[in-house]
Amino acid sequence: GWYSPGPAGVESPIVVLVHGRAACKSDPNVLLPAAMLHRAGLGVLLIDLRNHGDSGVDNGRFTGGSKEYRDLLGAFDWLVAQGHRPERIGLFGTSLGAASAMIAFGQEPRIAALWEDSGPGDIATMQREYAQEMGYPAWVGDAVVPVARALGEPSFGTKSPLEEIRLRLEGRPFAIVHGLDDAAVRPHHALDLALAAEAGGAAVTPWLVPSARHTEEMLVVTAEYEARLVGFFRDALTATRPAHD
């Protein structure tokens, strides 16, 4: 990982940023928002998920976030060990990295806030829709999860970002961003996640960006993206909230 604390060191708010599938911490989709946050005075920690970048390889497979979320929890634990306060630690995830971040957010109630960009609410649904987008029958996508499990990755798709948000959000700050021209993860996932967030105690209005394809919002409306991103984490990570046990 790359660790760049803010000007106040461990007293600065800090955000863990995580990339999508087949990418790493060098991906522009995390480098650009990291730069936006850091120049605004927030610390950043960019990590490589397992089987990606400089991280170790177990079996080389991606599990849709069902194992990768542990890498974000490890990053959170590491920051706490350095002296960062949990109420000042947030997560940023993009694409399938956003799925990992949403699962981690549900599993660790001390994480203060999450910004998810272009993430799927349900991995199986995303696979079915992506198969159709590529011109295949829906059943080809339906086969991805059982085939992945049969080929040696039994954890694939066993945790649901949608369910983590619905059951474990507990009213924490949560931002949903999606491009309306996204063909890889269809925009309805953002709406599904907003409904789940409402059930989880937070009223979230998804930011749906016209003319943006998958993860392109930060490139299509860069200045607005920066203003919203920085404002979200400044508000979420500096507000006084009771500590979670």
Coordinates of N, CA and C in Angstrom, one line a residue:
G1 N 0.8 -1.2 0.0 CA 0.0 0.0 0.0 C 0.9 1.2 0.0
W2 N 0.2 2.4 -0.3 CA 0.8 3.7 -0.3 C 0.1 4.5 0.8
Y3 N 0.8 5.0 1.8 CA 0.3 5.7 2.9 C 0.8 7.1 2.9
S4 N -0.2 8.1 2.8 CA 0.2 9.5 2.9 C -0.8 10.2 3.8
P5 N -0.4 10.3 5.1 CA -1.2 11.0 6.1 C -1.4 12.4 5.8
G6 N -2.5 13.0 6.4 CA -2.7 14.4 6.2 C -1.8 15.3 7.0
P7 N -1.9 16.6 6.9 CA -1.0 17.5 7.6 C -0.9 17.4 9.1
A8 N -2.0 16.9 9.7 CA -2.0 16.7 11.1 C -1.7 15.3 11.5
G9 N -1.1 14.6 10.6 CA -0.7 13.2 10.9 C -1.9 12.3 11.3
V10 N -1.8 11.6 12.4 CA -2.9 10.6 12.7 C -4.2 11.4 13.2
E11 N -4.1 12.7 13.4 CA -5.3 13.4 13.7 C -6.1 13.9 12.5
S12 N -5.5 13.8 11.3 CA -6.2 14.1 10.1 C -7.2 13.0 9.7
P13 N -8.3 13.3 9.2 CA -9.2 12.3 8.6 C -8.4 11.6 7.5
I14 N -8.7 10.3 7.3 CA -8.0 9.5 6.3 C -9.0 8.6 5.6
V15 N -8.7 8.3 4.3 CA -9.6 7.5 3.5 C -8.7 6.3 2.9
V16 N -9.2 5.1 3.0 CA -8.6 4.0 2.3 C -9.3 3.8 1.0
L17 N -8.5 3.8 -0.1 CA -9.0 3.7 -1.4 C -8.6 2.4 -2.1
V18 N -9.6 1.8 -2.7 CA -9.4 0.5 -3.3 C -9.9 0.4 -4.7
H19 N -9.1 -0.2 -5.6 CA -9.3 -0.3 -7.0 C -10.3 -1.4 -7.4
G20 N -10.6 -1.5 -8.7 CA -11.5 -2.6 -9.2 C -10.7 -3.8 -9.6
R21 N -11.5 -4.7 -10.2 CA -10.9 -6.0 -10.7 C -9.8 -5.8 -11.8
A22 N -8.8 -6.6 -11.7 CA -7.7 -6.5 -12.7 C -7.0 -5.2 -12.7
A23 N -7.0 -4.5 -11.6 CA -6.3 -3.2 -11.5 C -5.4 -3.2 -10.3
C24 N -5.0 -2.1 -9.8 CA -4.1 -2.0 -8.6 C -4.1 -0.6 -8.1
K25 N -3.3 -0.3 -7.1 CA -3.3 1.1 -6.5 C -2.8 2.1 -7.5
S26 N -2.2 1.7 -8.6 CA -1.7 2.7 -9.6 C -2.8 3.1 -10.6
D27 N -4.0 2.5 -10.5 CA -5.1 2.8 -11.4 C -5.6 4.2 -11.2
P28 N -5.8 4.9 -12.4 CA -6.3 6.3 -12.3 C -7.6 6.5 -11.5
N29 N -8.4 5.4 -11.5 CA -9.6 5.5 -10.7 C -9.5 5.6 -9.2
V30 N -8.3 5.3 -8.7 CA -8.0 5.6 -7.3 C -7.0 6.7 -7.1
L31 N -6.0 6.8 -8.1 CA -5.0 7.9 -8.0 C -5.7 9.2 -8.0
L32 N -6.6 9.4 -8.9 CA -7.2 10.8 -9.1 C -8.0 11.2 -7.8
P33 N -8.9 10.3 -7.3 CA -9.6 10.7 -6.1 C -8.7 10.8 -4.9
A34 N -7.6 10.0 -4.9 CA -6.7 10.1 -3.8 C -6.0 11.5 -3.8
A35 N -5.6 12.0 -5.0 CA -5.0 13.3 -5.1 C -6.0 14.4 -4.7
M36 N -7.3 14.2 -5.1 CA -8.3 15.2 -4.7 C -8.4 15.3 -3.2
L37 N -8.4 14.2 -2.5 CA -8.6 14.2 -1.1 C -7.3 14.7 -0.4
H38 N -6.1 14.3 -0.9 CA -4.9 14.7 -0.2 C -4.6 16.1 -0.3
R39 N -4.9 16.7 -1.4 CA -4.6 18.2 -1.5 C -5.6 19.0 -0.8
A40 N -6.7 18.3 -0.3 CA -7.7 19.0 0.5 C -7.4 18.8 2.0
G41 N -6.3 18.1 2.3 CA -5.9 18.0 3.7 C -6.3 16.7 4.3
L42 N -6.8 15.7 3.6 CA -7.1 14.4 4.1 C -6.0 13.4 3.9
G43 N -5.8 12.5 4.8 CA -4.8 11.4 4.5 C -5.4 10.4 3.6
V44 N -4.5 9.6 2.9 CA -5.0 8.6 2.0 C -4.1 7.3 2.2
L45 N -4.7 6.2 2.1 CA -4.0 4.9 2.0 C -4.6 4.1 0.8
L46 N -3.7 3.9 -0.2 CA -4.1 3.1 -1.3 C -3.5 1.7 -1.2
I47 N -4.4 0.7 -1.4 CA -3.9 -0.7 -1.2 C -4.2 -1.5 -2.5
D48 N -3.4 -2.6 -2.6 CA -3.6 -3.6 -3.6 C -4.4 -4.7 -2.9
L49 N -5.5 -5.1 -3.5 CA -6.2 -6.3 -3.0 C -5.4 -7.5 -3.2
R50 N -5.7 -8.6 -2.5 CA -5.1 -9.9 -2.8 C -5.2 -10.3 -4.3
N51 N -4.2 -10.9 -4.8 CA -4.2 -11.3 -6.2 C -4.1 -10.2 -7.2
H52 N -3.8 -9.0 -6.7 CA -3.7 -7.8 -7.5 C -2.4 -7.0 -7.2
G53 N -1.8 -6.4 -8.2 CA -0.7 -5.5 -7.9 C 0.5 -6.2 -7.2
D54 N 0.9 -5.5 -6.1 CA 2.1 -6.1 -5.4 C 1.7 -7.0 -4.2
S55 N 0.4 -7.2 -4.1 CA -0.1 -8.1 -3.0 C 0.2 -9.5 -3.3
G56 N 0.1 -10.4 -2.3 CA 0.3 -11.8 -2.5 C -0.8 -12.5 -3.3
V57 N -0.4 -13.6 -3.8 CA -1.4 -14.4 -4.7 C -1.7 -15.7 -3.9
D58 N -3.0 -15.9 -3.7 CA -3.4 -17.2 -3.1 C -3.8 -18.2 -4.2
N59 N -4.8 -17.9 -4.9 CA -5.2 -18.7 -6.1 C -5.4 -17.9 -7.3
G60 N -5.1 -16.6 -7.3 CA -5.2 -15.8 -8.5 C -6.7 -15.5 -8.9
R61 N -7.6 -15.8 -8.1 CA -9.0 -15.6 -8.5 C -9.6 -14.4 -7.7
F62 N -10.6 -13.8 -8.3 CA -11.4 -12.7 -7.6 C -12.7 -13.3 -7.1
T63 N -13.2 -13.0 -6.0 CA -14.4 -13.6 -5.4 C -15.6 -12.6 -5.3
G64 N -15.5 -11.5 -6.1 CA -16.6 -10.6 -6.0 C -16.7 -9.8 -4.7
G65 N -15.6 -9.8 -3.9 CA -15.6 -9.1 -2.7 C -15.7 -10.0 -1.5
S66 N -16.1 -11.3 -1.7 CA -16.4 -12.1 -0.5 C -15.1 -12.5 0.3
K67 N -14.0 -12.4 -0.3 CA -12.7 -12.5 0.5 C -11.9 -11.2 0.5
E68 N -12.0 -10.4 -0.6 CA -11.3 -9.2 -0.7 C -11.6 -8.2 0.4
Y69 N -12.8 -8.3 0.9 CA -13.2 -7.3 2.0 C -12.3 -7.4 3.2
R70 N -11.7 -8.6 3.4 CA -10.8 -8.7 4.5 C -9.5 -7.8 4.4
D71 N -9.1 -7.6 3.1 CA -8.0 -6.7 2.9 C -8.2 -5.3 3.3
L72 N -9.5 -4.8 3.1 CA -9.8 -3.5 3.6 C -9.9 -3.5 5.1
L73 N -10.4 -4.6 5.7 CA -10.4 -4.6 7.2 C -9.0 -4.6 7.7
G74 N -8.1 -5.3 7.0 CA -6.7 -5.3 7.4 C -6.1 -3.9 7.4
A75 N -6.5 -3.1 6.3 CA -6.0 -1.7 6.2 C -6.6 -0.9 7.3
F76 N -7.8 -1.1 7.6 CA -8.4 -0.3 8.7 C -7.7 -0.6 10.0
D77 N -7.5 -1.9 10.3 CA -6.8 -2.3 11.5 C -5.4 -1.7 11.6
W78 N -4.7 -1.7 10.5 CA -3.4 -1.1 10.4 C -3.4 0.4 10.8
L79 N -4.4 1.1 10.2 CA -4.5 2.5 10.5 C -4.8 2.8 12.0
V80 N -5.6 2.0 12.6 CA -5.9 2.1 14.0 C -4.7 1.9 14.8
A81 N -3.9 0.9 14.4 CA -2.6 0.6 15.1 C -1.6 1.7 15.0
Q82 N -1.7 2.5 13.9 CA -0.8 3.7 13.8 C -1.3 4.8 14.7
G83 N -2.5 4.8 15.2 CA -3.0 5.9 16.0 C -4.2 6.6 15.4
H84 N -4.6 6.3 14.2 CA -5.8 6.9 13.7 C -7.1 6.5 14.4
R85 N -7.9 7.5 14.6 CA -9.2 7.2 15.3 C -10.2 6.6 14.3
P86 N -10.9 5.5 14.7 CA -11.9 4.9 13.8 C -12.9 5.9 13.2
E87 N -13.4 6.8 14.0 CA -14.4 7.8 13.6 C -13.9 8.7 12.5
R88 N -12.5 8.7 12.2 CA -12.0 9.6 11.2 C -11.4 8.7 10.0
I89 N -11.9 7.5 9.9 CA -11.4 6.6 8.8 C -12.6 6.3 7.9
G90 N -12.4 6.6 6.6 CA -13.4 6.3 5.7 C -12.9 5.3 4.6
L91 N -13.8 4.8 3.7 CA -13.5 4.0 2.6 C -14.0 4.6 1.3
F92 N -13.2 4.4 0.3 CA -13.6 4.7 -1.1 C -13.3 3.4 -2.0
G93 N -14.3 3.0 -2.7 CA -14.2 1.9 -3.6 C -14.8 2.1 -4.9
T94 N -14.1 1.6 -6.0 CA -14.6 1.8 -7.3 C -14.8 0.4 -8.0
S95 N -15.9 0.3 -8.7 CA -16.3 -0.9 -9.5 C -16.4 -2.1 -8.5
L96 N -15.7 -3.2 -8.9 CA -15.8 -4.4 -8.0 C -15.0 -4.2 -6.7
G97 N -14.1 -3.2 -6.7 CA -13.5 -2.8 -5.4 C -14.6 -2.2 -4.5
A98 N -15.6 -1.5 -5.1 CA -16.6 -0.9 -4.3 C -17.4 -2.0 -3.6
A99 N -17.6 -3.2 -4.3 CA -18.3 -4.3 -3.7 C -17.5 -4.8 -2.5
S100 N -16.2 -4.9 -2.6 CA -15.4 -5.3 -1.4 C -15.5 -4.2 -0.3
A101 N -15.5 -3.0 -0.7 CA -15.6 -1.9 0.3 C -17.0 -1.9 1.0
M102 N -18.1 -2.2 0.3 CA -19.4 -2.2 0.9 C -19.5 -3.4 1.9
I103 N -18.9 -4.5 1.5 CA -18.9 -5.7 2.5 C -18.1 -5.4 3.7
A104 N -16.9 -4.8 3.5 CA -16.1 -4.4 4.7 C -16.8 -3.4 5.6
F105 N -17.5 -2.5 5.0 CA -18.2 -1.5 5.7 C -19.3 -2.1 6.6
G106 N -20.0 -3.1 6.0 CA -21.0 -3.8 6.8 C -20.4 -4.6 7.9
Q107 N -19.2 -5.2 7.7 CA -18.6 -6.1 8.7 C -17.9 -5.4 9.8
E108 N -17.5 -4.1 9.6 CA -16.8 -3.3 10.6 C -17.6 -2.1 10.9
P109 N -18.4 -2.1 12.0 CA -19.2 -0.9 12.3 C -18.5 0.3 12.7
R110 N -17.2 0.2 13.0 CA -16.4 1.4 13.4 C -16.0 2.2 12.2
I111 N -16.0 1.7 11.0 CA -15.6 2.5 9.9 C -16.7 3.6 9.7
A112 N -16.2 4.8 9.6 CA -17.1 6.0 9.7 C -18.0 6.3 8.5
A113 N -17.4 6.1 7.2 CA -18.1 6.5 6.0 C -17.6 5.8 4.8
L114 N -18.5 5.7 3.8 CA -18.1 5.0 2.6 C -18.6 5.7 1.3
W115 N -17.7 5.9 0.4 CA -18.1 6.4 -1.0 C -17.9 5.3 -1.9
E116 N -19.0 4.8 -2.6 CA -18.9 3.7 -3.5 C -19.2 4.3 -4.9
D117 N -18.3 3.9 -5.9 CA -18.4 4.4 -7.2 C -18.6 3.2 -8.2
S118 N -19.8 3.1 -8.8 CA -20.0 2.2 -9.9 C -20.0 0.7 -9.4
G119 N -20.3 0.5 -8.1 CA -20.3 -0.9 -7.6 C -21.6 -1.6 -7.8
P120 N -21.5 -2.9 -7.9 CA -22.7 -3.8 -8.0 C -23.4 -4.0 -6.6
G121 N -24.7 -4.0 -6.6 CA -25.4 -4.4 -5.4 C -25.4 -5.9 -5.2
D122 N -25.5 -6.6 -6.3 CA -25.6 -8.1 -6.3 C -24.7 -8.6 -7.4
I123 N -23.7 -9.5 -7.0 CA -22.7 -10.0 -7.9 C -23.4 -10.9 -9.0
A124 N -24.3 -11.7 -8.6 CA -24.9 -12.7 -9.5 C -25.7 -11.9 -10.6
T125 N -26.5 -10.9 -10.1 CA -27.2 -10.1 -11.1 C -26.3 -9.3 -12.1
M126 N -25.2 -8.8 -11.6 CA -24.3 -8.1 -12.4 C -23.7 -9.1 -13.5
Q127 N -23.4 -10.3 -13.1 CA -22.8 -11.2 -14.1 C -23.8 -11.6 -15.1
R128 N -25.1 -11.8 -14.7 CA -26.1 -12.1 -15.7 C -26.3 -10.9 -16.7
E129 N -26.3 -9.7 -16.2 CA -26.5 -8.5 -17.1 C -25.3 -8.3 -18.0
Y130 N -24.1 -8.5 -17.4 CA -22.9 -8.3 -18.3 C -22.9 -9.3 -19.4
A131 N -23.3 -10.6 -19.1 CA -23.3 -11.6 -20.2 C -24.3 -11.1 -21.3
Q132 N -25.4 -10.6 -20.9 CA -26.3 -10.1 -21.9 C -25.8 -8.9 -22.7
E133 N -25.1 -8.0 -22.0 CA -24.4 -6.9 -22.7 C -23.4 -7.3 -23.7
M134 N -22.7 -8.4 -23.4 CA -21.7 -9.0 -24.3 C -22.3 -9.8 -25.4
G135 N -23.7 -9.9 -25.5 CA -24.3 -10.7 -26.5 C -24.6 -12.1 -26.2
Y136 N -24.4 -12.6 -25.0 CA -24.6 -14.0 -24.6 C -26.0 -14.1 -23.9
P137 N -26.5 -15.3 -23.9 CA -27.8 -15.5 -23.1 C -27.6 -15.3 -21.7
A138 N -28.6 -14.9 -20.9 CA -28.5 -14.6 -19.5 C -28.0 -15.8 -18.7
W139 N -28.3 -17.0 -19.2 CA -27.9 -18.2 -18.4 C -26.3 -18.3 -18.4
V140 N -25.6 -17.7 -19.3 CA -24.2 -17.8 -19.3 C -23.7 -17.0 -18.0
G141 N -24.3 -15.9 -17.8 CA -23.9 -15.1 -16.6 C -24.4 -15.8 -15.3
D142 N -25.5 -16.5 -15.4 CA -26.0 -17.2 -14.2 C -25.1 -18.3 -13.8
A143 N -24.3 -18.8 -14.8 CA -23.4 -20.0 -14.5 C -22.1 -19.5 -13.8
V144 N -21.8 -18.2 -13.9 CA -20.5 -17.8 -13.4 C -20.3 -18.2 -11.9
V145 N -21.3 -17.9 -11.1 CA -21.1 -18.1 -9.6 C -21.0 -19.6 -9.3
P146 N -21.9 -20.5 -9.8 CA -21.7 -21.9 -9.5 C -20.5 -22.5 -10.1
V147 N -20.1 -22.1 -11.3 CA -18.9 -22.6 -11.9 C -17.7 -22.2 -11.2
A148 N -17.6 -20.9 -10.7 CA -16.5 -20.4 -9.9 C -16.3 -21.2 -8.7
R149 N -17.4 -21.5 -8.0 CA -17.4 -22.3 -6.8 C -16.9 -23.7 -7.1
A150 N -17.4 -24.3 -8.2 CA -17.0 -25.7 -8.5 C -15.6 -25.8 -8.9
L151 N -15.0 -24.7 -9.4 CA -13.6 -24.7 -9.9 C -12.6 -24.4 -8.7
G152 N -13.1 -24.3 -7.5 CA -12.2 -24.1 -6.4 C -12.2 -22.8 -5.7
E153 N -13.3 -22.0 -5.9 CA -13.4 -20.8 -5.1 C -14.8 -20.8 -4.5
P154 N -15.0 -21.6 -3.4 CA -16.3 -21.7 -2.8 C -16.9 -20.4 -2.2
S155 N -16.0 -19.5 -2.0 CA -16.5 -18.2 -1.4 C -17.1 -17.2 -2.4
F156 N -16.9 -17.5 -3.7 CA -17.3 -16.5 -4.7 C -18.8 -16.2 -4.5
G157 N -19.0 -14.9 -4.4 CA -20.4 -14.4 -4.3 C -21.2 -14.8 -3.1
T158 N -20.5 -15.2 -2.0 CA -21.2 -15.6 -0.8 C -21.6 -14.5 0.1
K159 N -21.0 -13.3 -0.1 CA -21.4 -12.1 0.6 C -22.0 -11.1 -0.4
S160 N -23.0 -10.4 0.0 CA -23.7 -9.5 -0.8 C -23.6 -8.1 -0.4
P161 N -23.0 -7.2 -1.2 CA -23.0 -5.8 -0.9 C -24.3 -5.2 -0.5
L162 N -25.3 -5.6 -1.2 CA -26.7 -5.1 -1.0 C -27.2 -5.5 0.4
E163 N -26.9 -6.7 0.8 CA -27.4 -7.1 2.1 C -26.6 -6.5 3.2
E164 N -25.3 -6.3 3.0 CA -24.5 -5.6 4.0 C -25.0 -4.2 4.3
I165 N -25.3 -3.5 3.2 CA -25.8 -2.1 3.4 C -27.2 -2.2 4.1
R166 N -28.1 -3.1 3.6 CA -29.4 -3.1 4.2 C -29.4 -3.5 5.7
L167 N -28.6 -4.4 6.1 CA -28.6 -5.0 7.4 C -27.7 -4.3 8.4
R168 N -26.6 -3.7 7.9 CA -25.5 -3.3 8.8 C -25.1 -1.8 8.6
L169 N -25.7 -1.0 7.7 CA -25.3 0.3 7.5 C -25.4 1.2 8.8
E170 N -26.5 1.0 9.6 CA -26.7 1.6 10.8 C -26.6 3.1 10.7
G171 N -27.1 3.7 9.6 CA -27.3 5.1 9.5 C -26.0 5.9 9.2
R172 N -24.9 5.2 9.0 CA -23.6 5.8 8.7 C -23.6 6.5 7.3
P173 N -22.8 7.6 7.2 CA -22.7 8.3 5.9 C -22.3 7.3 4.8
F174 N -23.0 7.4 3.7 CA -22.8 6.5 2.6 C -23.2 7.2 1.3
A175 N -22.2 7.3 0.3 CA -22.4 8.0 -0.9 C -22.4 7.0 -2.1
I176 N -23.4 7.2 -3.0 CA -23.5 6.3 -4.2 C -23.4 7.1 -5.4
V177 N -22.4 6.7 -6.3 CA -22.1 7.4 -7.5 C -22.2 6.4 -8.7
H178 N -22.8 6.8 -9.8 CA -22.9 5.8 -10.9 C -23.1 6.6 -12.2
G179 N -22.5 6.1 -13.3 CA -22.7 6.7 -14.6 C -24.0 6.2 -15.3
L180 N -24.7 7.0 -15.9 CA -26.0 6.6 -16.6 C -25.7 5.8 -17.8
D181 N -24.5 5.9 -18.4 CA -24.1 5.1 -19.6 C -23.3 3.9 -19.2
D182 N -23.3 3.4 -18.0 CA -22.5 2.3 -17.5 C -23.1 1.0 -18.0
A183 N -22.4 0.3 -18.9 CA -22.9 -1.0 -19.4 C -22.3 -2.2 -18.7
A184 N -21.2 -2.0 -17.9 CA -20.6 -3.1 -17.1 C -21.4 -3.4 -15.9
V185 N -21.8 -2.3 -15.2 CA -22.6 -2.5 -14.0 C -23.8 -1.5 -14.2
R186 N -24.9 -2.0 -14.5 CA -26.0 -1.2 -14.9 C -26.5 -0.2 -13.8
P187 N -26.9 1.0 -14.2 CA -27.3 2.0 -13.2 C -28.3 1.6 -12.1
H188 N -29.1 0.7 -12.4 CA -30.2 0.3 -11.4 C -29.5 -0.2 -10.1
H189 N -28.3 -0.6 -10.2 CA -27.6 -1.1 -9.0 C -27.5 0.1 -8.0
A190 N -27.3 1.3 -8.5 CA -27.2 2.5 -7.6 C -28.6 2.7 -6.9
L191 N -29.7 2.5 -7.6 CA -31.0 2.7 -7.0 C -31.3 1.6 -6.0
D192 N -30.9 0.3 -6.4 CA -31.1 -0.8 -5.4 C -30.3 -0.5 -4.1
L193 N -29.1 0.0 -4.2 CA -28.3 0.3 -3.0 C -28.9 1.4 -2.2
A194 N -29.5 2.4 -2.9 CA -30.2 3.5 -2.2 C -31.4 3.0 -1.4
L195 N -32.1 2.1 -1.9 CA -33.2 1.5 -1.2 C -32.7 0.7 0.0
A196 N -31.6 -0.1 -0.2 CA -31.0 -0.8 0.9 C -30.5 0.1 2.0
A197 N -29.9 1.3 1.6 CA -29.5 2.3 2.6 C -30.6 2.8 3.4
E198 N -31.7 3.1 2.7 CA -32.9 3.5 3.5 C -33.3 2.5 4.5
A199 N -33.3 1.3 4.1 CA -33.6 0.2 5.1 C -32.6 0.2 6.2
G200 N -31.4 0.6 5.9 CA -30.3 0.6 6.9 C -30.2 1.9 7.7
G201 N -31.2 2.8 7.5 CA -31.2 3.9 8.4 C -30.6 5.2 7.8
A202 N -30.3 5.2 6.5 CA -29.7 6.4 5.9 C -30.5 6.8 4.6
A203 N -30.9 8.0 4.5 CA -31.5 8.5 3.3 C -30.4 8.9 2.3
V204 N -30.2 8.1 1.3 CA -29.1 8.4 0.3 C -29.7 8.6 -1.1
T205 N -29.4 9.8 -1.7 CA -29.8 10.1 -3.0 C -28.6 9.7 -4.0
P206 N -28.8 8.7 -4.8 CA -27.6 8.4 -5.7 C -27.3 9.6 -6.6
W207 N -26.0 9.8 -6.9 CA -25.6 10.8 -7.9 C -25.4 10.0 -9.2
L208 N -26.3 10.2 -10.1 CA -26.3 9.5 -11.4 C -25.8 10.5 -12.4
V209 N -24.7 10.2 -13.1 CA -24.0 11.2 -13.9 C -24.3 10.9 -15.4
P210 N -24.9 11.8 -16.1 CA -25.2 11.6 -17.5 C -23.9 11.5 -18.3
S211 N -24.0 10.6 -19.4 CA -22.9 10.5 -20.4 C -21.6 9.9 -19.8
A212 N -21.7 9.3 -18.6 CA -20.6 8.7 -18.0 C -20.7 7.2 -18.1
R213 N -19.7 6.5 -18.6 CA -19.6 5.1 -18.7 C -19.0 4.6 -17.4
H214 N -18.7 3.3 -17.4 CA -18.2 2.7 -16.1 C -17.0 3.4 -15.5
T215 N -17.2 3.9 -14.3 CA -16.2 4.6 -13.4 C -15.7 5.9 -14.1
E216 N -16.5 6.4 -15.1 CA -16.0 7.6 -15.7 C -16.5 8.9 -15.1
E217 N -17.3 8.9 -14.1 CA -17.8 10.1 -13.5 C -16.8 11.1 -13.2
M218 N -15.7 10.6 -12.6 CA -14.6 11.5 -12.2 C -13.9 12.2 -13.3
L219 N -14.1 11.6 -14.5 CA -13.5 12.2 -15.7 C -14.4 13.1 -16.5
V220 N -15.7 12.8 -16.4 CA -16.8 13.6 -17.1 C -17.1 14.9 -16.4
V221 N -17.2 14.8 -15.1 CA -17.5 16.0 -14.3 C -16.5 16.2 -13.1
T222 N -15.2 16.4 -13.5 CA -14.1 16.3 -12.6 C -14.2 17.3 -11.4
A223 N -14.5 18.5 -11.7 CA -14.6 19.6 -10.7 C -15.7 19.3 -9.7
E224 N -16.8 18.9 -10.2 CA -18.0 18.6 -9.3 C -17.7 17.3 -8.5
Y225 N -17.0 16.3 -9.2 CA -16.7 15.1 -8.5 C -15.8 15.4 -7.3
E226 N -14.8 16.3 -7.5 CA -13.9 16.6 -6.4 C -14.6 17.4 -5.3
A227 N -15.4 18.3 -5.7 CA -16.1 19.1 -4.6 C -17.0 18.2 -3.8
R228 N -17.7 17.3 -4.5 CA -18.6 16.4 -3.7 C -17.8 15.4 -2.9
L229 N -16.8 14.8 -3.4 CA -16.0 13.8 -2.7 C -15.3 14.4 -1.5
V230 N -14.7 15.6 -1.6 CA -14.0 16.2 -0.5 C -15.1 16.6 0.5
G231 N -16.2 17.2 0.1 CA -17.2 17.7 1.0 C -17.8 16.5 1.8
F232 N -18.0 15.4 1.1 CA -18.6 14.2 1.8 C -17.7 13.7 2.9
F233 N -16.4 13.5 2.6 CA -15.5 13.0 3.6 C -15.2 14.0 4.7
R234 N -15.1 15.3 4.4 CA -14.9 16.3 5.4 C -16.0 16.3 6.4
D235 N -17.2 16.3 5.9 CA -18.4 16.2 6.8 C -18.5 15.0 7.6
A236 N -18.2 13.8 6.9 CA -18.4 12.5 7.6 C -17.4 12.2 8.6
L237 N -16.1 12.7 8.3 CA -15.0 12.2 9.2 C -14.6 13.3 10.2
T238 N -15.2 14.4 10.2 CA -14.9 15.4 11.3 C -16.1 15.7 12.2
A239 N -17.3 15.1 11.8 CA -18.4 15.3 12.7 C -18.2 14.5 14.0
T240 N -18.8 15.0 15.1 CA -18.6 14.3 16.4 C -19.7 13.2 16.5
R241 N -19.3 12.0 16.6 CA -20.2 10.9 16.7 C -19.8 10.0 17.9
P242 N -20.7 9.4 18.6 CA -20.3 8.5 19.6 C -19.5 7.3 19.0
A243 N -18.5 6.9 19.7 CA -17.7 5.8 19.3 C -18.5 4.5 19.3
H244 N -18.2 3.6 18.3 CA -18.9 2.3 18.3 C -18.1 1.3 19.0
D245 N -18.7 0.5 19.8 CA -17.9 -0.6 20.5 C -17.4 -1.6 19.5

